[in-house]
Amino acid sequence: MLKLEDYHHQDPTWCRGCGLYGLFSAFKKVAFSLKIKPEKMSIISGIGCHGRLNSYFNAYGFHSLHGRTLPIAQGVKLANTQLSVVAVSGDGDAYSIGLGHFIHSLRRNVDMTYIVVNNRIYGLTQGQTSPTSRMNFVSPSTPYGSKEQPLEGLQMALAAGGSFIARGFSGAPQQLASLITAGMKHKGFSLVEVLSPCVTHNKIDTYQLFKSVIFDVDKDPNYDPTNKNKAWKIFSRHGDKLPVGLIYKETRPSFEEQSLPGRKPLAFLDLVPEAGKIEKILEKFE
Amino acid sequence: MIKDISVMIAGQAGDGVLFTGNVLAKILKKEGWEVATYRYFPSNIRGEPTHYIIRASQKKIFGLGNEIDVLLSFDCESIIKYTKLIAQGGVVLCDGEELSRLKPTHKKGKAFHKFPLKILAKKHFKNDIFKNMIALGALCYILDLNFRLIERIIINAFLKRKGKEIVRMNIDAVNLGCEQARLIVEPSERHKLVKKMDTGKMFISGDEAIAVGALAAGCRFFAAYPICPATEIWQWLALHFPEFNGIVVQTEDELAAINMALGASYAGTRAMTSTSGPGGSLMMESYGLSGMAEIPIVIVDVQRVGPSTGMPTKTEQSDLNQWIYGSHGEFPRIILSPGTVTECFDFTAKAFDLADKYQVPVVLLTEQDVGQNSRTAKKFDLSKIKIDRGKLLSEEELKNNKDYKRYAFTSNGISPRSLPSMKNGIHMVEGNEHDEKGYRDEDPENRIRMMQKRMGKLSGSAKDMIPPKLWGDKQATVGIIGFGSTLGPIVEAIEELGDLNIRAKNLQIRTVWPFPVETVRDFIRSCEFVFVVDNNYSGQLHDLIHSQVKPEAGMQKILNYSSVAFRPSDISTQIKRAVRDA
């Protein structure tokens, strides 16, 4: 019998009050509720405070390079489609240095879950401006204020053909857990952005602030997450306010369903082909 | 009797030079000749001059000869440019008006004929696309080739796709070309080739051979981004992987390509990516991740002219330093360099075993010259391939292991590897420095041990590496050292030097890293003169030997960074001069 503690490898050492604690506990609960054996999970993280998450979690973990979580995670999933693959990134990892992979992963639609922990700052490198920092944000890298527009990951994801787009808040771990659960059940690429305060470096985007700007589409009976037009409109419905909940979901075949239908995981194939099979192909060169 | 012949087909990109040349090469191969081709084409789809050399010989050849015996051109530009290369007794057919621009002295001893290919095509077939078949007919006449073979090739190429009528028109065009050539070319100008039997050899490019090697070695995951001159590897795999349950992914860039391959390899699949210099530069960070996290991977670099975008479709050997010294930090790596298409196949297969055994990145370093040009080769010996996955654990072996350590310190530094999904095998993989279980660890003592573990993995590896190969007379005191695609011209330069009573030998470096210090040192000691052949500006192999072997005697550089492959005479002339002057 699996227990919740089976997913706990060691106690985190994030700053007290960090939003990542909320994600960590929600994520363990998800794995437990889905009864995924720890050895059947592979968690790939990037560089940033979020990158420690998989070393605290008990599962196969891969702490990779800055920005390269997604290609590595897709490689893992394609090599072994029986694994539950989850990639975790920060806003720098996902929306800055790894942005190219973000867009293409959404359209490729490999069956995996991508959690983007958005704290609107570079925490691990001591508080520089990030691509999601607001205009005129003052930080050690922009002492006179940032002069760039913040980037909206979820709207890009919708434009890029994402098949599951959701946003949670680390201050609301229950909803976050249910969004990650739905994402992991989704057959395709599921994106769950997590608004997650950096209590040490970001004194503006606090729990208080996030609470005051979010509105929950899951609680709106008129909202239909399968309607793309509604999804587009929701981003601007309440001015600058941010929607949380399941924003968009569609059913379409995953990349591997189309390219690896019903096959044994590549990782465990018998590599010796039947006799004469390659020889036959080589006849074309004669 | 002709023992060796080179035919150049020239024109503008889009003229069908490659198609015409490939058909000719296949006929020559079917007639039992050794064939080597050489593509020289612009990084462009239409317009700009291009040429294709098809060389046939009765002996084993690996590349270009020194001269052109027959030149057929769809325009005059190439004729004027390459007149100097045309051999005495050579024959030229040219579709154009500008032959008059040639000085009489340039024409001496060579036959030049105007041959209105496009006009003939339009007149007889109402479409100038038939110029290629007319050209082939003319070449078949000059070389006295078997028309049955060309008919068969046409039928294979067109019957299914385009129908009987097109087949008939193409065969008519070949016959027309033959008849027209008979009217223009003097019997004495023909270069009649002796027919032999097709010995069942393959006619294959290095890129294709690499793809076959990967498939045969059990590679089942390939990710790449399009780039000249490596894309043929991918295209072959994309076509054939599905029936072996493999997958090819076209990624958004080279960063994704190498990282996806690393992810797949970490999860247990034999994985490869291929690229050329610019993609290699982008892959550098992840090259280091492979070394740090001890994830096997095979990276193919089909080198082209650099730096930057350079000349995407031309050959060079200037990425050597990048793979030996490249990426930040220090980590073990293996770099193999094939000199022939057969070695492309063998070394690729070997690369996967080495990557698995030592848990390091293995680079297969080749060049446009070997990668994109086709050569005849004996059928590949698939029975030689024994897939050895090294210390890869099974779930069974992990059964009673409650304290598995992915990066356990072992006597040779290689730690048994578990794969995701295996019970009791859970571990972390880190780009950060880590402890034996893979978890981040910044303790200096651990750092020292981990560095020694990784860097020491290749210390006893010489027995597994592909040793340098000696070519020519062992007793010779003129020594040449080269790697990769310079093999062909070096071997032929040795023959040319032999004709001048200069005995020379060649040491072909096949594992560039770890460098085979002892063998190279012994070779240098056995020579009075040592020449190092590099297809780059600075002499990267020369400098590598200098730093690794520290030879007592001096070595002379033979360099080429022209974008055109070495010809044998480029090497023999320089050696002759140096040896005679000494």
Tab-separated table of C-alpha atoms in Angstrom, chain A residues 104, chain B residues 222-228 230-231 234 249-258 273-276 279 282-283:
chain	number	residue	atom	x	y	z
A	104	HIS	CA	6.877	23.933	-29.643
B	222	PHE	CA	16.868	10.266	-33.128
B	223	ALA	CA	16.251	13.984	-32.753
B	224	ALA	CA	17.690	16.703	-34.952
B	225	TYR	CA	17.225	20.058	-36.595
B	226	PRO	CA	17.740	20.423	-40.374
B	227	ILE	CA	21.280	21.420	-41.350
B	228	CYS	CA	23.603	20.868	-44.282
B	230	ALA	CA	24.019	16.221	-42.041
B	231	THR	CA	20.343	16.045	-42.889
B	234	TRP	CA	17.993	11.952	-40.472
B	249	VAL	CA	11.734	13.859	-33.891
B	250	GLN	CA	12.272	17.089	-35.770
B	251	THR	CA	12.984	19.535	-32.984
B	252	GLU	CA	12.670	23.309	-32.815
B	253	ASP	CA	16.443	23.760	-32.610
B	254	GLU	CA	19.675	21.928	-31.839
B	255	LEU	CA	19.332	22.634	-28.126
B	256	ALA	CA	16.122	20.640	-28.111
B	257	ALA	CA	17.655	17.951	-30.331
B	258	ILE	CA	20.520	17.054	-28.030
B	273	THR	CA	21.538	13.462	-32.800
B	274	SER	CA	23.319	14.765	-35.855
B	275	THR	CA	24.364	18.229	-36.877
B	276	SER	CA	27.116	20.337	-38.386
B	279	GLY	CA	24.435	23.156	-34.433
B	282	LEU	CA	24.584	25.310	-29.848
B	283	MET	CA	24.894	21.827	-28.347
